[in-house]
């Protein structure tokens, strides 16, 4: 049975999980927006360089968004671990002190500007993020040099 400390962690887990899923939906919307705007640009014969830049901007935006989401994912795993440890008094005391600490924990480990850029880049090259942007850029190159 969950006591009040575990209950706090469960509340946090539910909130984090709901937000994690919301981030996923928004990432899909960013992808869809990129594809639609790109093909509108092709149909309207907009400048290919501008179309390519638009794709790059939206790709970076999704990478930043996925970086935020990954921070939630890290915290979800930490909360799940604390919930799993529930049952002994020492673990429960640690869990109570650790509940609702997403931003405090991230602030302590926050990288500098260069570290943030590296984190964004690392997320941008993940296959689930890079697709469809790589394909759109390839189509754009073919369109430019046809």
C-alpha atoms as an extended CHARMM CRD file, in Angstrom:
* protein
*
       146  EXT
         1         1  UNK       CA              0.0000000000        0.0000000000        0.0000000000  PROA      1               0.0000000000
         2         2  UNK       CA              1.2580000000        3.4800000000       -0.7780000000  PROA      2               0.0000000000
         3         3  UNK       CA              1.8750000000        5.8450000000        2.0920000000  PROA      3               0.0000000000
         4         4  UNK       CA              1.7380000000        9.6370000000        1.7790000000  PROA      4               0.0000000000
         5         5  UNK       CA              5.3610000000        9.9710000000        0.6360000000  PROA      5               0.0000000000
         6         6  UNK       CA              4.8910000000        7.4550000000       -2.1470000000  PROA      6               0.0000000000
         7         7  UNK       CA              1.6100000000        9.1600000000       -2.9160000000  PROA      7               0.0000000000
         8         8  UNK       CA              3.4790000000       12.4000000000       -3.6100000000  PROA      8               0.0000000000
         9         9  UNK       CA              5.7780000000       10.5690000000       -5.9880000000  PROA      9               0.0000000000
        10        10  UNK       CA              2.8280000000        8.9400000000       -7.7190000000  PROA      10              0.0000000000
        11        11  UNK       CA              1.2120000000       12.3760000000       -8.1450000000  PROA      11              0.0000000000
        12        12  UNK       CA              4.4540000000       13.6920000000       -9.5860000000  PROA      12              0.0000000000
        13        13  UNK       CA              4.7790000000       10.6920000000      -11.9100000000  PROA      13              0.0000000000
        14        14  UNK       CA              1.2570000000       11.1930000000      -13.2630000000  PROA      14              0.0000000000
        15        15  UNK       CA              1.8670000000       14.9010000000      -13.8960000000  PROA      15              0.0000000000
        16        16  UNK       CA              5.2320000000       14.2430000000      -15.5460000000  PROA      16              0.0000000000
        17        17  UNK       CA              3.8810000000       11.4150000000      -17.6980000000  PROA      17              0.0000000000
        18        18  UNK       CA              0.9650000000       13.5360000000      -18.9020000000  PROA      18              0.0000000000
        19        19  UNK       CA              3.3510000000       16.3510000000      -19.7930000000  PROA      19              0.0000000000
        20        20  UNK       CA              5.7320000000       13.9100000000      -21.4940000000  PROA      20              0.0000000000
        21        21  UNK       CA              2.9140000000       12.7020000000      -23.7360000000  PROA      21              0.0000000000
        22        22  UNK       CA              1.8720000000       16.2890000000      -24.4460000000  PROA      22              0.0000000000
        23        23  UNK       CA              5.4300000000       17.0930000000      -25.5700000000  PROA      23              0.0000000000
        24        24  UNK       CA              5.2660000000       14.1170000000      -27.9290000000  PROA      24              0.0000000000
        25        25  UNK       CA              2.0510000000       15.4090000000      -29.5030000000  PROA      25              0.0000000000
        26        26  UNK       CA              3.5240000000       18.8700000000      -29.9940000000  PROA      26              0.0000000000
        27        27  UNK       CA              6.6530000000       17.3750000000      -31.5870000000  PROA      27              0.0000000000
        28        28  UNK       CA              4.4090000000       15.6110000000      -34.1060000000  PROA      28              0.0000000000
        29        29  UNK       CA              2.6360000000       18.9220000000      -34.7890000000  PROA      29              0.0000000000
        30        30  UNK       CA              6.0110000000       20.5790000000      -35.4460000000  PROA      30              0.0000000000
        31        31  UNK       CA              6.8570000000       17.8010000000      -37.9250000000  PROA      31              0.0000000000
        32        32  UNK       CA              3.4990000000       18.0950000000      -39.6700000000  PROA      32              0.0000000000
        33        33  UNK       CA              3.8180000000       21.8770000000      -39.8520000000  PROA      33              0.0000000000
        34        34  UNK       CA              7.2340000000       21.4970000000      -41.4400000000  PROA      34              0.0000000000
        35        35  UNK       CA              5.9970000000       19.0610000000      -44.0700000000  PROA      35              0.0000000000
        36        36  UNK       CA              2.9180000000       21.1370000000      -44.9290000000  PROA      36              0.0000000000
        37        37  UNK       CA              4.8140000000       24.4340000000      -45.1290000000  PROA      37              0.0000000000
        38        38  UNK       CA              7.5630000000       22.8400000000      -47.1730000000  PROA      38              0.0000000000
        39        39  UNK       CA              5.1800000000       21.4500000000      -49.7770000000  PROA      39              0.0000000000
        40        40  UNK       CA              3.2150000000       24.7010000000      -49.8860000000  PROA      40              0.0000000000
        41        41  UNK       CA              6.5490000000       26.3730000000      -50.6130000000  PROA      41              0.0000000000
        42        42  UNK       CA              7.2410000000       23.9060000000      -53.4230000000  PROA      42              0.0000000000
        43        43  UNK       CA              3.8070000000       24.3530000000      -54.9740000000  PROA      43              0.0000000000
        44        44  UNK       CA              4.1190000000       28.1480000000      -54.7770000000  PROA      44              0.0000000000
        45        45  UNK       CA              7.6910000000       27.9970000000      -56.1530000000  PROA      45              0.0000000000
        46        46  UNK       CA              9.1450000000       29.8300000000      -53.1840000000  PROA      46              0.0000000000
        47        47  UNK       CA             12.8880000000       30.2890000000      -52.9660000000  PROA      47              0.0000000000
        48        48  UNK       CA             14.4460000000       26.8860000000      -52.2370000000  PROA      48              0.0000000000
        49        49  UNK       CA             17.0100000000       28.3710000000      -49.8860000000  PROA      49              0.0000000000
        50        50  UNK       CA             14.2560000000       29.9260000000      -47.7750000000  PROA      50              0.0000000000
        51        51  UNK       CA             12.3580000000       26.6350000000      -47.7820000000  PROA      51              0.0000000000
        52        52  UNK       CA             15.4900000000       24.8320000000      -46.6250000000  PROA      52              0.0000000000
        53        53  UNK       CA             16.0810000000       27.3820000000      -43.8710000000  PROA      53              0.0000000000
        54        54  UNK       CA             12.4830000000       26.9940000000      -42.7190000000  PROA      54              0.0000000000
        55        55  UNK       CA             12.9860000000       23.2280000000      -42.4790000000  PROA      55              0.0000000000
        56        56  UNK       CA             16.1880000000       23.7600000000      -40.4730000000  PROA      56              0.0000000000
        57        57  UNK       CA             14.4540000000       26.1670000000      -38.0850000000  PROA      57              0.0000000000
        58        58  UNK       CA             11.6050000000       23.7420000000      -37.4460000000  PROA      58              0.0000000000
        59        59  UNK       CA             14.0730000000       20.8560000000      -37.0630000000  PROA      59              0.0000000000
        60        60  UNK       CA             15.9620000000       22.8190000000      -34.4060000000  PROA      60              0.0000000000
        61        61  UNK       CA             12.6990000000       23.7740000000      -32.7200000000  PROA      61              0.0000000000
        62        62  UNK       CA             11.7100000000       20.1380000000      -32.4620000000  PROA      62              0.0000000000
        63        63  UNK       CA             15.1810000000       19.2340000000      -31.1590000000  PROA      63              0.0000000000
        64        64  UNK       CA             14.8270000000       21.8440000000      -28.4150000000  PROA      64              0.0000000000
        65        65  UNK       CA             11.3450000000       20.5710000000      -27.6440000000  PROA      65              0.0000000000
        66        66  UNK       CA             12.5890000000       16.9610000000      -27.4630000000  PROA      66              0.0000000000
        67        67  UNK       CA             15.4120000000       18.0910000000      -25.1630000000  PROA      67              0.0000000000
        68        68  UNK       CA             12.8360000000       19.4790000000      -22.7400000000  PROA      68              0.0000000000
        69        69  UNK       CA             10.9000000000       16.2300000000      -23.0590000000  PROA      69              0.0000000000
        70        70  UNK       CA             14.0020000000       14.1580000000      -22.3470000000  PROA      70              0.0000000000
        71        71  UNK       CA             14.4950000000       16.0470000000      -19.0790000000  PROA      71              0.0000000000
        72        72  UNK       CA             11.0000000000       15.0210000000      -18.0720000000  PROA      72              0.0000000000
        73        73  UNK       CA             11.8290000000       11.4470000000      -19.0740000000  PROA      73              0.0000000000
        74        74  UNK       CA             14.9270000000       11.4460000000      -16.8780000000  PROA      74              0.0000000000
        75        75  UNK       CA             12.8740000000       12.6620000000      -13.9280000000  PROA      75              0.0000000000
        76        76  UNK       CA             10.1620000000       10.0640000000      -14.6230000000  PROA      76              0.0000000000
        77        77  UNK       CA             12.7950000000        7.3150000000      -14.4160000000  PROA      77              0.0000000000
        78        78  UNK       CA             14.1200000000        8.7710000000      -11.1670000000  PROA      78              0.0000000000
        79        79  UNK       CA             10.6090000000        8.9400000000       -9.6630000000  PROA      79              0.0000000000
        80        80  UNK       CA              9.8560000000        5.3910000000      -10.7990000000  PROA      80              0.0000000000
        81        81  UNK       CA             13.0150000000        4.2110000000       -9.0970000000  PROA      81              0.0000000000
        82        82  UNK       CA             12.0590000000        5.9600000000       -5.8620000000  PROA      82              0.0000000000
        83        83  UNK       CA              8.5410000000        4.4920000000       -6.0180000000  PROA      83              0.0000000000
        84        84  UNK       CA              9.9970000000        1.0280000000       -6.5870000000  PROA      84              0.0000000000
        85        85  UNK       CA             12.2230000000        1.4210000000       -3.5050000000  PROA      85              0.0000000000
        86        86  UNK       CA              9.1570000000        2.1970000000       -1.3890000000  PROA      86              0.0000000000
        87        87  UNK       CA              8.5550000000        0.0450000000        1.6000000000  PROA      87              0.0000000000
        88        88  UNK       CA             11.5250000000        0.7770000000        3.8060000000  PROA      88              0.0000000000
        89        89  UNK       CA             11.4260000000        3.8280000000        6.0520000000  PROA      89              0.0000000000
        90        90  UNK       CA             14.7770000000        5.2530000000        4.9340000000  PROA      90              0.0000000000
        91        91  UNK       CA             13.8630000000        5.0880000000        1.2440000000  PROA      91              0.0000000000
        92        92  UNK       CA             10.4750000000        6.6560000000        2.0000000000  PROA      92              0.0000000000
        93        93  UNK       CA             12.1080000000        9.5830000000        3.8400000000  PROA      93              0.0000000000
        94        94  UNK       CA             14.4450000000       10.1730000000        0.8900000000  PROA      94              0.0000000000
        95        95  UNK       CA             11.5070000000        9.9290000000       -1.5010000000  PROA      95              0.0000000000
        96        96  UNK       CA              9.5080000000       12.5230000000        0.4400000000  PROA      96              0.0000000000
        97        97  UNK       CA             12.4460000000       14.9490000000        0.3320000000  PROA      97              0.0000000000
        98        98  UNK       CA             12.9490000000       14.2460000000       -3.3730000000  PROA      98              0.0000000000
        99        99  UNK       CA              9.3520000000       14.6380000000       -4.5820000000  PROA      99              0.0000000000
       100       100  UNK       CA              8.5890000000       17.6010000000       -6.8410000000  PROA      100             0.0000000000
       101       101  UNK       CA             12.2360000000       18.5410000000       -7.4720000000  PROA      101             0.0000000000
       102       102  UNK       CA             12.3520000000       18.5450000000      -11.2910000000  PROA      102             0.0000000000
       103       103  UNK       CA             13.6630000000       22.0840000000      -11.7500000000  PROA      103             0.0000000000
       104       104  UNK       CA             15.8840000000       22.1210000000       -8.6740000000  PROA      104             0.0000000000
       105       105  UNK       CA             17.6800000000       18.9720000000       -9.7690000000  PROA      105             0.0000000000
       106       106  UNK       CA             18.0080000000       20.2120000000      -13.3550000000  PROA      106             0.0000000000
       107       107  UNK       CA             19.3110000000       23.6100000000      -12.2120000000  PROA      107             0.0000000000
       108       108  UNK       CA             22.1310000000       21.9250000000      -10.2890000000  PROA      108             0.0000000000
       109       109  UNK       CA             23.2270000000       19.9370000000      -13.3400000000  PROA      109             0.0000000000
       110       110  UNK       CA             22.4020000000       22.6080000000      -15.9640000000  PROA      110             0.0000000000
       111       111  UNK       CA             25.1510000000       22.8280000000      -18.5690000000  PROA      111             0.0000000000
       112       112  UNK       CA             26.4450000000       26.1380000000      -19.8660000000  PROA      112             0.0000000000
       113       113  UNK       CA             25.4060000000       27.6040000000      -23.2240000000  PROA      113             0.0000000000
       114       114  UNK       CA             27.7320000000       25.3230000000      -25.1900000000  PROA      114             0.0000000000
       115       115  UNK       CA             26.4480000000       22.3020000000      -23.2650000000  PROA      115             0.0000000000
       116       116  UNK       CA             22.8650000000       23.2390000000      -24.0800000000  PROA      116             0.0000000000
       117       117  UNK       CA             23.7180000000       23.5740000000      -27.7770000000  PROA      117             0.0000000000
       118       118  UNK       CA             25.3660000000       20.1380000000      -27.6760000000  PROA      118             0.0000000000
       119       119  UNK       CA             22.2770000000       18.7140000000      -25.9750000000  PROA      119             0.0000000000
       120       120  UNK       CA             20.0150000000       20.2470000000      -28.6540000000  PROA      120             0.0000000000
       121       121  UNK       CA             22.2410000000       18.9150000000      -31.4330000000  PROA      121             0.0000000000
       122       122  UNK       CA             22.3200000000       15.4340000000      -29.8840000000  PROA      122             0.0000000000
       123       123  UNK       CA             18.5300000000       15.4000000000      -29.8400000000  PROA      123             0.0000000000
       124       124  UNK       CA             18.3090000000       16.7310000000      -33.3960000000  PROA      124             0.0000000000
       125       125  UNK       CA             20.2140000000       13.7740000000      -34.8630000000  PROA      125             0.0000000000
       126       126  UNK       CA             18.0920000000       11.1200000000      -33.1750000000  PROA      126             0.0000000000
       127       127  UNK       CA             16.3160000000        9.2350000000      -35.9790000000  PROA      127             0.0000000000
       128       128  UNK       CA             12.8550000000        9.9100000000      -34.5580000000  PROA      128             0.0000000000
       129       129  UNK       CA             13.5900000000       13.6400000000      -34.6390000000  PROA      129             0.0000000000
       130       130  UNK       CA             15.6460000000       13.8630000000      -37.8440000000  PROA      130             0.0000000000
       131       131  UNK       CA             12.9040000000       12.2300000000      -39.8730000000  PROA      131             0.0000000000
       132       132  UNK       CA             11.2910000000       13.8900000000      -41.9400000000  PROA      132             0.0000000000
       133       133  UNK       CA             13.6520000000       16.8780000000      -41.9460000000  PROA      133             0.0000000000
       134       134  UNK       CA             16.4900000000       15.0570000000      -43.7030000000  PROA      134             0.0000000000
       135       135  UNK       CA             14.0780000000       13.8860000000      -46.3790000000  PROA      135             0.0000000000
       136       136  UNK       CA             12.6770000000       17.3940000000      -46.8470000000  PROA      136             0.0000000000
       137       137  UNK       CA             16.1730000000       18.8310000000      -47.2020000000  PROA      137             0.0000000000
       138       138  UNK       CA             17.0520000000       16.1640000000      -49.7850000000  PROA      138             0.0000000000
       139       139  UNK       CA             13.8770000000       16.9370000000      -51.7400000000  PROA      139             0.0000000000
       140       140  UNK       CA             14.7880000000       20.6070000000      -51.4810000000  PROA      140             0.0000000000
       141       141  UNK       CA             18.2680000000       19.9580000000      -52.9150000000  PROA      141             0.0000000000
       142       142  UNK       CA             16.8180000000       17.9800000000      -55.8080000000  PROA      142             0.0000000000
       143       143  UNK       CA             14.2900000000       20.7670000000      -56.4040000000  PROA      143             0.0000000000
       144       144  UNK       CA             17.0170000000       23.4370000000      -56.3330000000  PROA      144             0.0000000000
       145       145  UNK       CA             19.3230000000       21.6110000000      -58.7200000000  PROA      145             0.0000000000
       146       146  UNK       CA             16.8330000000       20.0580000000      -61.1410000000  PROA      146             0.0000000000
